[in-house]
Short mmCIF file of C-alpha atoms in Angstrom, two decimals:
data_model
loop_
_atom_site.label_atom_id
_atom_site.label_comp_id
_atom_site.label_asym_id
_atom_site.label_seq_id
_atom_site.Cartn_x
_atom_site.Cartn_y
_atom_site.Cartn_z
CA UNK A 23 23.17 12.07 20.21
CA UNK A 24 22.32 15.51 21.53
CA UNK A 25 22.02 18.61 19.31
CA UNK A 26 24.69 20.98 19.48
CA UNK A 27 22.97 24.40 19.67
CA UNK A 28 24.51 28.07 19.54
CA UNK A 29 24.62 28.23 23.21
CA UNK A 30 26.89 25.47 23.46
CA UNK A 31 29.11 26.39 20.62
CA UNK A 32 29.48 29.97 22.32
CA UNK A 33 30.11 28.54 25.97
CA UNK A 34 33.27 26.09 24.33
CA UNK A 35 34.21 29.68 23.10
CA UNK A 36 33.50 31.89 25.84
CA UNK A 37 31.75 33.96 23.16
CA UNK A 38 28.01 35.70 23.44
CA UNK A 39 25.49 33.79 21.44
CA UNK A 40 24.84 36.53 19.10
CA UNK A 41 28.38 36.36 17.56
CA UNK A 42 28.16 32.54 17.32
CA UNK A 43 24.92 33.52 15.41
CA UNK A 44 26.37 36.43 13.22
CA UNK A 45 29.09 33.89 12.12
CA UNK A 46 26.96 31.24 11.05
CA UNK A 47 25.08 33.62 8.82
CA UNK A 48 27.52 35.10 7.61
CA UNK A 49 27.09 38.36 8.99
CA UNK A 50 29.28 41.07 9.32
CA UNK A 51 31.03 42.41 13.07
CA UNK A 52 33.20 38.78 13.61
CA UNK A 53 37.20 38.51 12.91
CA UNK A 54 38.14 35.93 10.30
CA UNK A 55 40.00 34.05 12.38
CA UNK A 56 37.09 33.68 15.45
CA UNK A 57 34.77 32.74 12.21
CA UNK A 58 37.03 29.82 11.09
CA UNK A 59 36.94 28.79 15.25
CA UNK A 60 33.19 29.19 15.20
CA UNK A 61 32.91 27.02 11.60
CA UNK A 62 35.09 24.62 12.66
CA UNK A 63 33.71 23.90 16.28
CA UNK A 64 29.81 23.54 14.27
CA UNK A 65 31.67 21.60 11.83
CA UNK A 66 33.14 19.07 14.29
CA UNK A 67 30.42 19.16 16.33
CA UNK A 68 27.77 17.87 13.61
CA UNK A 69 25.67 21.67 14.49
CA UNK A 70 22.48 22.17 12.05
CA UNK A 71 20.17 24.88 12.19
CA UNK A 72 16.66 25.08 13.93
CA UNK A 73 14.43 25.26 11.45
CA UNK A 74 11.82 26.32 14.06
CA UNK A 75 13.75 28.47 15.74
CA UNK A 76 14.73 29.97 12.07
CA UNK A 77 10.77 30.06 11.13
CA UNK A 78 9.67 31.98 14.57
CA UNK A 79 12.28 34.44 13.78
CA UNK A 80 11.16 34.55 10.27
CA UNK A 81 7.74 34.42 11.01
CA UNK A 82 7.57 31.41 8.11
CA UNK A 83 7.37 27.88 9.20
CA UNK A 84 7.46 26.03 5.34
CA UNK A 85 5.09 23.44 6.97
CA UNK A 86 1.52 22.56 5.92
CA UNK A 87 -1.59 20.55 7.99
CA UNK A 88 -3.49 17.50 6.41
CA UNK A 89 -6.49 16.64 8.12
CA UNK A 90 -8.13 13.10 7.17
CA UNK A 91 -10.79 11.37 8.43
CA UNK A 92 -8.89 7.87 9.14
CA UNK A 93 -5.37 7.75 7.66
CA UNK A 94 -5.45 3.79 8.05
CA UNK A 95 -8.13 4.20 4.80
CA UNK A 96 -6.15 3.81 1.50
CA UNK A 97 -8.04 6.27 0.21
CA UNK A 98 -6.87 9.04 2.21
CA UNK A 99 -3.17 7.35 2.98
CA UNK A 100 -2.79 7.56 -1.04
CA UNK A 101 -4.29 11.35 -1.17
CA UNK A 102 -1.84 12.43 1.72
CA UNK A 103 1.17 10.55 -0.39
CA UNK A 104 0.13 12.78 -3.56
CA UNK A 105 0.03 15.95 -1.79
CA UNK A 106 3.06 15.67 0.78
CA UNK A 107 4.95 14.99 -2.80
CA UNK A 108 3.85 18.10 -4.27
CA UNK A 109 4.84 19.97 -1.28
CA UNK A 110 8.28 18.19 -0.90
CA UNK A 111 8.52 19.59 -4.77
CA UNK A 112 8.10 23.23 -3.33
CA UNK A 113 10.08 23.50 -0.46
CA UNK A 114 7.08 22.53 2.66
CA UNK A 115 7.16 20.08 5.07
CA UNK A 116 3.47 18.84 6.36
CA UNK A 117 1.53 17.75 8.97
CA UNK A 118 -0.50 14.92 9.04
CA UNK A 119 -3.60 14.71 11.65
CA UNK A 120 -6.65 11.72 11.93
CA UNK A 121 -9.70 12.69 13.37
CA UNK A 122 -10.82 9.62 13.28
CA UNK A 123 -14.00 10.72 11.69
CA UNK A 124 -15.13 12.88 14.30
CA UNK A 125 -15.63 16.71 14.68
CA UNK A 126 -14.58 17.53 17.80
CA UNK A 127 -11.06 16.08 17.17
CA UNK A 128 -11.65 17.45 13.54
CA UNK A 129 -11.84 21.02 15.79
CA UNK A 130 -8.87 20.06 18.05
CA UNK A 131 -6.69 19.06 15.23
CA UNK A 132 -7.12 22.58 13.59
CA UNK A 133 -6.37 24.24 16.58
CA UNK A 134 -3.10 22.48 17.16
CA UNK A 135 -2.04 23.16 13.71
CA UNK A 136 -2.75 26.80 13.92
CA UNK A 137 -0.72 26.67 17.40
CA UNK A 138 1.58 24.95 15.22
CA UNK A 139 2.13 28.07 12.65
CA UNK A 140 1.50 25.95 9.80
CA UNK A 141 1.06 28.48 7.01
CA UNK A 142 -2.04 26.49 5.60
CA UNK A 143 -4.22 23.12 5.86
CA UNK A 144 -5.84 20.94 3.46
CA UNK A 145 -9.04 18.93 5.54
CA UNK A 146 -11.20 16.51 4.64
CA UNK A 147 -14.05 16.80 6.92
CA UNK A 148 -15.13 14.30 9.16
CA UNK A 149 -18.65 12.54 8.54
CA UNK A 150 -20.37 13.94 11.75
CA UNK A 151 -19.44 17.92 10.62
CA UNK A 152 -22.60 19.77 9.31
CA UNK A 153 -21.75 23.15 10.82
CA UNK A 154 -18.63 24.18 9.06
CA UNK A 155 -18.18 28.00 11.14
CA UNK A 156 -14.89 26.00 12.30
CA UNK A 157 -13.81 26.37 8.88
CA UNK A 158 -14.77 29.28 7.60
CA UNK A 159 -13.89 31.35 10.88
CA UNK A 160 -10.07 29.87 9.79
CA UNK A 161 -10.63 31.29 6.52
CA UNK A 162 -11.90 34.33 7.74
CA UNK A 163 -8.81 34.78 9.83
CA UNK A 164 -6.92 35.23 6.59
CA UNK A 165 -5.71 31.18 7.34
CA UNK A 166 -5.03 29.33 3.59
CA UNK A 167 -7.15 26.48 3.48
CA UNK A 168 -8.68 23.76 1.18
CA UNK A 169 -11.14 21.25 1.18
CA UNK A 170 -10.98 18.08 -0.71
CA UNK A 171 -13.49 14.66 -0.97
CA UNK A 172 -16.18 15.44 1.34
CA UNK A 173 -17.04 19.65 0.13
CA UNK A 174 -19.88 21.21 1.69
CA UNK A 175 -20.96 24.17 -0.05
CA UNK A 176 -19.47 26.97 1.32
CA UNK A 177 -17.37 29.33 0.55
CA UNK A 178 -14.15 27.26 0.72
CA UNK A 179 -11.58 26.09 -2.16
CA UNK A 180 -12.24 22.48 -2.70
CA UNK A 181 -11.21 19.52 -4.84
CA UNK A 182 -13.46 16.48 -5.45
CA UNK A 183 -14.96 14.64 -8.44
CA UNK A 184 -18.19 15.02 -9.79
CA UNK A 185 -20.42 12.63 -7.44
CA UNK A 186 -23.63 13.01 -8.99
CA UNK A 187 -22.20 12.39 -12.89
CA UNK A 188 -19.99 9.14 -11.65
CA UNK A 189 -23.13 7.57 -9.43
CA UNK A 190 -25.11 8.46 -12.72
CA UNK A 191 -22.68 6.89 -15.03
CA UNK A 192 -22.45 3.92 -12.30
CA UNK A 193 -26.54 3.12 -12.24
CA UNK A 194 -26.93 3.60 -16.17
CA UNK A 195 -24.37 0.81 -16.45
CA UNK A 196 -26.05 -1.57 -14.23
CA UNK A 197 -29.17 -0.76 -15.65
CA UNK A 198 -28.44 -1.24 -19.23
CA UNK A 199 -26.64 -4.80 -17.98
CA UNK A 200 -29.89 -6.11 -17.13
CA UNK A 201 -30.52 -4.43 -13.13
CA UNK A 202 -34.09 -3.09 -12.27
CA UNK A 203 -34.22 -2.93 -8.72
CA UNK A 204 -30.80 -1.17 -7.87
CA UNK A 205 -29.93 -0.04 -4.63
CA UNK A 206 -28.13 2.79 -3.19
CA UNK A 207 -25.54 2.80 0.36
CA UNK A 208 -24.75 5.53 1.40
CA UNK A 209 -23.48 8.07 3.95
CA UNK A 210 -25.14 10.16 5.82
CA UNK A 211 -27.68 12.41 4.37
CA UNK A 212 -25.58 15.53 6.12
CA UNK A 213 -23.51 15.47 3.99
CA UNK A 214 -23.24 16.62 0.48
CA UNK A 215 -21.06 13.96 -0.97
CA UNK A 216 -23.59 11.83 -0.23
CA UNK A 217 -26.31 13.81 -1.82
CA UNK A 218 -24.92 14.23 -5.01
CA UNK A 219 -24.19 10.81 -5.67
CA UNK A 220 -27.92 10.28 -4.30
CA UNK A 221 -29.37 12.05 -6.66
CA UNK A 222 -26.69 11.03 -9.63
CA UNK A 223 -28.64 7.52 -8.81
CA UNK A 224 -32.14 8.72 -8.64
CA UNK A 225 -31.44 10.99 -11.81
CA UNK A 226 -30.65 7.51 -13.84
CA UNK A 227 -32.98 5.73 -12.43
CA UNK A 228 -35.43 8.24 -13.82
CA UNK A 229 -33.89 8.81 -17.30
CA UNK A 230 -34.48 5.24 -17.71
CA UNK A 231 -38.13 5.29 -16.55
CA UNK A 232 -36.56 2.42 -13.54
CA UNK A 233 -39.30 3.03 -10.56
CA UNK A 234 -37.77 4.73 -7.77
CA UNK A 235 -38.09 2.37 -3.93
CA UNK A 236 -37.57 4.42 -1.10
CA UNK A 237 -36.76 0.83 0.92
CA UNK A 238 -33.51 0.31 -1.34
CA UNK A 239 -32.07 3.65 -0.39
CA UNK A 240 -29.94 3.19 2.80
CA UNK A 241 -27.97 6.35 3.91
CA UNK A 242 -26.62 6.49 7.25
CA UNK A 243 -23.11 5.91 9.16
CA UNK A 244 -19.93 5.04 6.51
CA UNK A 245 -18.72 2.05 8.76
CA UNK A 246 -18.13 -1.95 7.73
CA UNK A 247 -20.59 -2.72 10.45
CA UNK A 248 -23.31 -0.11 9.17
CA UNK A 249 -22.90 -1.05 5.84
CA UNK A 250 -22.81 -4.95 6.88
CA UNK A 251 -26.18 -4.38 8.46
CA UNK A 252 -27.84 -2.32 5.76
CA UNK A 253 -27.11 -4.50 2.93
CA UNK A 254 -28.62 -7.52 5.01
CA UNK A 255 -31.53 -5.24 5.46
CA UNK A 256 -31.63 -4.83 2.50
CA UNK A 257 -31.32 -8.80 1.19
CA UNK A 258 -34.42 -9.83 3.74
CA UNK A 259 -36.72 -7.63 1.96
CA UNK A 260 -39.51 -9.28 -0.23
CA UNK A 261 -38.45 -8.48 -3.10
CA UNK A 262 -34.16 -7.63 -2.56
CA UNK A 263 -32.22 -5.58 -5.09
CA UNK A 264 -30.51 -7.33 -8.27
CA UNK A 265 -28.02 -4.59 -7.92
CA UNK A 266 -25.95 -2.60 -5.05
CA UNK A 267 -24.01 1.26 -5.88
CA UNK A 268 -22.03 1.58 -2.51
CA UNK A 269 -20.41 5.21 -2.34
CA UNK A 270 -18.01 4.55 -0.48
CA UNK A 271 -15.01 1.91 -0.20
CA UNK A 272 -16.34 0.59 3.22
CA UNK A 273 -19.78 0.01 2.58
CA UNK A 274 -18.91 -1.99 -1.12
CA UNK A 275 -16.57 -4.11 1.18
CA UNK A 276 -19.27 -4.41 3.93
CA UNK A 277 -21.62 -5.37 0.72
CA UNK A 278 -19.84 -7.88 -0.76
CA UNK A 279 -19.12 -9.69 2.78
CA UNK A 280 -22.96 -9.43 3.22
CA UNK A 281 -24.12 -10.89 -0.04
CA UNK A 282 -21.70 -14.28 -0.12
CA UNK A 283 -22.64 -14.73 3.53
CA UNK A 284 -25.78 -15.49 2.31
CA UNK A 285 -24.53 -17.81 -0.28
CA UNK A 286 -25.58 -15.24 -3.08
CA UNK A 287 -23.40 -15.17 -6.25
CA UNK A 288 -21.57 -12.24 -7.27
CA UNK A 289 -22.87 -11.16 -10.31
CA UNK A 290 -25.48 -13.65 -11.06
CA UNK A 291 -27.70 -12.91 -7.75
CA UNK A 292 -26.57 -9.34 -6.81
CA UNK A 293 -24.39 -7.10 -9.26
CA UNK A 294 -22.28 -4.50 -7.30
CA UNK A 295 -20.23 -1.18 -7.79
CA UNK A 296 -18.07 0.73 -5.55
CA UNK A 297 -15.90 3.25 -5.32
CA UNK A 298 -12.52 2.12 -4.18
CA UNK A 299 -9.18 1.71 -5.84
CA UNK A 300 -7.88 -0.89 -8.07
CA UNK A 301 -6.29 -2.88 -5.89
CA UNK A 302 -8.94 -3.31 -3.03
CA UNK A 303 -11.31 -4.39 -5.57
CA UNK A 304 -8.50 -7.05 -6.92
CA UNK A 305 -7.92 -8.54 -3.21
CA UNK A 306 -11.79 -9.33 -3.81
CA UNK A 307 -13.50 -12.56 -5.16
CA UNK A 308 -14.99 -11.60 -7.05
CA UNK A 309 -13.52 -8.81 -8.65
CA UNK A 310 -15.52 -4.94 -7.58
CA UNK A 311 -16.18 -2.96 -10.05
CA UNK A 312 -15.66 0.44 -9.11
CA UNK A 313 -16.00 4.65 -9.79
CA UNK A 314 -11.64 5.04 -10.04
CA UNK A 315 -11.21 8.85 -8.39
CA UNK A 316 -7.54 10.10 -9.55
CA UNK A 317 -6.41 10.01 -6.38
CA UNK A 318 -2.88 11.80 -7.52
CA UNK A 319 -4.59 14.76 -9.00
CA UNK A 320 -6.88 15.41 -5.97
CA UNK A 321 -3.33 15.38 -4.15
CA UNK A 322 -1.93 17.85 -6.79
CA UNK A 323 -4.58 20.39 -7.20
CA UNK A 324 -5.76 20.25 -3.08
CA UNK A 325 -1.83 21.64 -2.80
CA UNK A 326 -1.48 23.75 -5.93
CA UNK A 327 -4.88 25.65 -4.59
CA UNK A 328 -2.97 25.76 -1.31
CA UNK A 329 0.03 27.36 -2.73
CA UNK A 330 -1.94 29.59 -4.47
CA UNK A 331 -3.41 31.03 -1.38
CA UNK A 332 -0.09 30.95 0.55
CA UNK A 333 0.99 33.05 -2.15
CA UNK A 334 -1.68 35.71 -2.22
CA UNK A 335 -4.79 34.52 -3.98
CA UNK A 336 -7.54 34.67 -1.84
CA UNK A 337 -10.35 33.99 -4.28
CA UNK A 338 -12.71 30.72 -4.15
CA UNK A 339 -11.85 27.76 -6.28
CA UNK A 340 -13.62 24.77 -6.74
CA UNK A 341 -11.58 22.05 -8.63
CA UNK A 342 -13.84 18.98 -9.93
CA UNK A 343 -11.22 15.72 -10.68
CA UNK A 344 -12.31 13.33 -13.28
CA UNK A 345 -13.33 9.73 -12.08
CA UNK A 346 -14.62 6.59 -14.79
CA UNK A 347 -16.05 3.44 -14.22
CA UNK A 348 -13.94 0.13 -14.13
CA UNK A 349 -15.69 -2.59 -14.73
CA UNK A 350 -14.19 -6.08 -12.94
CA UNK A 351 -16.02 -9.23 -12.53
CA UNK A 352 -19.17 -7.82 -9.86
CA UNK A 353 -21.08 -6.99 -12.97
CA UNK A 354 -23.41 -8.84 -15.24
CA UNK A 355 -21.26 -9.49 -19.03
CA UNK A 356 -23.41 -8.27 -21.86
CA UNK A 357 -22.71 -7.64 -25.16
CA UNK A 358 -23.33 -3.44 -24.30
CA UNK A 359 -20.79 -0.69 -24.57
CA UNK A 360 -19.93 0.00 -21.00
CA UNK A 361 -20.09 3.75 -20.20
CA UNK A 362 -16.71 4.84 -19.55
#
């Protein structure tokens, strides 16, 4: 069915447009009885407002951008639910843009937003961005915006956990289930997710005087095939790790396909923790354990630091979300306290 506009509710009247507007707005300058006409033709007629045409004259669009790497990923699909939710709450409509993990459509998506007179965006950046001027020239232009997962540091508000104390936390626990030759998947080295949860693994491995092997550190492209590849790599060498951390959903996957196509066993061979979310790691056999990010709060607080900028505060935040360890059946039962 076609929208009734203003025009057409002025030409059934043989009115201007601007009295057809006045009367729906209840402005002054139009008899009572052509009002009633006008309110009674929109009535019958099913009219609603433009809400674009209402924000350009406003010069307020109530809309937001999300940027994601690959909205197919539960990760992010679950982090977009949490913060279109909190902006449903207060009033805003968003956005939602892939960029497929790439930074030139990382770039293009911004730009259409912006065209778009969203009044701010929330981005996680895409794996391949290590020159963030993109960003901060936004920001510079007085644009709200927030980073969340993957923060570079800049000076940006951002949500994330704290990489280095889960990957930590995550290599302590293997280590004190028996593991001494732990390895670490990765992303690239460009980025700064990956580096803190780096060197939360090295730092443990250290603290518990475990001798550090630059051949079981594998950081390069997050992708099922890279991390396929690595982890069978990493199985072929002379002496192959007891124990995988993969930081990142894709790459435990990838490990775990890699390890029982070898006819390993899942803890007894190769121990392995992710980070993913509960029910990935339960559509496993076995069982992931995994670093469990609060996926609802990252939501919350990427919009809440958005808001707060829409709304005048233009100083820096950095959020850090709390994540623990859940331990499932891809780790070695002892009779130790897990670290939680």
């Amino acid at each position: 069915m076609k929208r009734i506009s203003q025009r057409d509710i002025a030409r059934q009247l043989g009115i201007n447009v601007s009295t057809v507007s006045r009367a729906l707005r209840g402005g002054e300058g139009v008899s009572s009885e052509l009002r009633q006409r006008i309110m009674q033709l929109a009535d019958e007629q099913g009219y609603r407002p433009n809400p674009f045409a209402v924000s350009l004259r406003y010069d307020t669009t109530r809309t937001i951008g999300i940027i994601v790497p690959d909205i197919s990923f539960n990760h992010y699909a679950h982090i977009v639910k949490f913060i279109e939710a909190e902006a449903r709450k207060n009033g805003y409509m968003c956005i939602i843009s892939d960029s497929d993990d790439q930074v030139e459509n990382e770039v293009n998506c911004l730009e259409m937003l912006v065209n778009m007179h969203v009044e701010g965006i929330i981005v996680c950046p895409s794996q391949d961005t290590s020159d963030f001027s993109h960003l901060l020239q936004l920001k510079n232009a007085h644009m709200p915006i927030v980073l969340f997962d993957r923060t570079p540091d800049i000076e940006i508000s951002s949500v994330n956990i704290n990489d280095a104390a889960s990957a930590r936390q995550a290599t302590i626990c293997l280590i004190d289930k028996g593991a001494r030759s732990i390895a670490f998947l990765g992303g690239s080295n460009q980025m700064k997710q990956t580096i803190d949860r780096k060197h939360g693994y090295l730092e443990a491995l250290r603290e518990k005087d475990i001798p550090i092997r630059t051949d079981l550190v594998m950081c390069h492209h997050i992708s099922y095939n890279s991390g396929l590849s690595d982890t069978l790599e990493l199985l072929s060498l002379p002496n192959p790790p007891d124990a995988i951390i993969a930081s990142h959903g894709l790459l435990a996957i990838s490990a775990h396909q890699a390890v029982t196509s070898l006819g390993l066993r899942i803890p007894e061979d190769v121990s392995i923790v992710g980070y993913m979310s509960d029910w990935v790691s339960e559509m496993l056999n076995p069982r992931l354990s995994f670093v469990k990010q609060n996926l609802h709060e990252i939501g919350k607080k990427a919009f809440r630091l958005l808001l707060d900028q829409m709304t005048g505060d233009d100083s820096v935040q950095r959020v850090v979300v709390s994540a623990r360890l859940e331990l499932r059946d891809s780790t070695k039962k002892t009779n130790t306290t897990p670290y939680i």
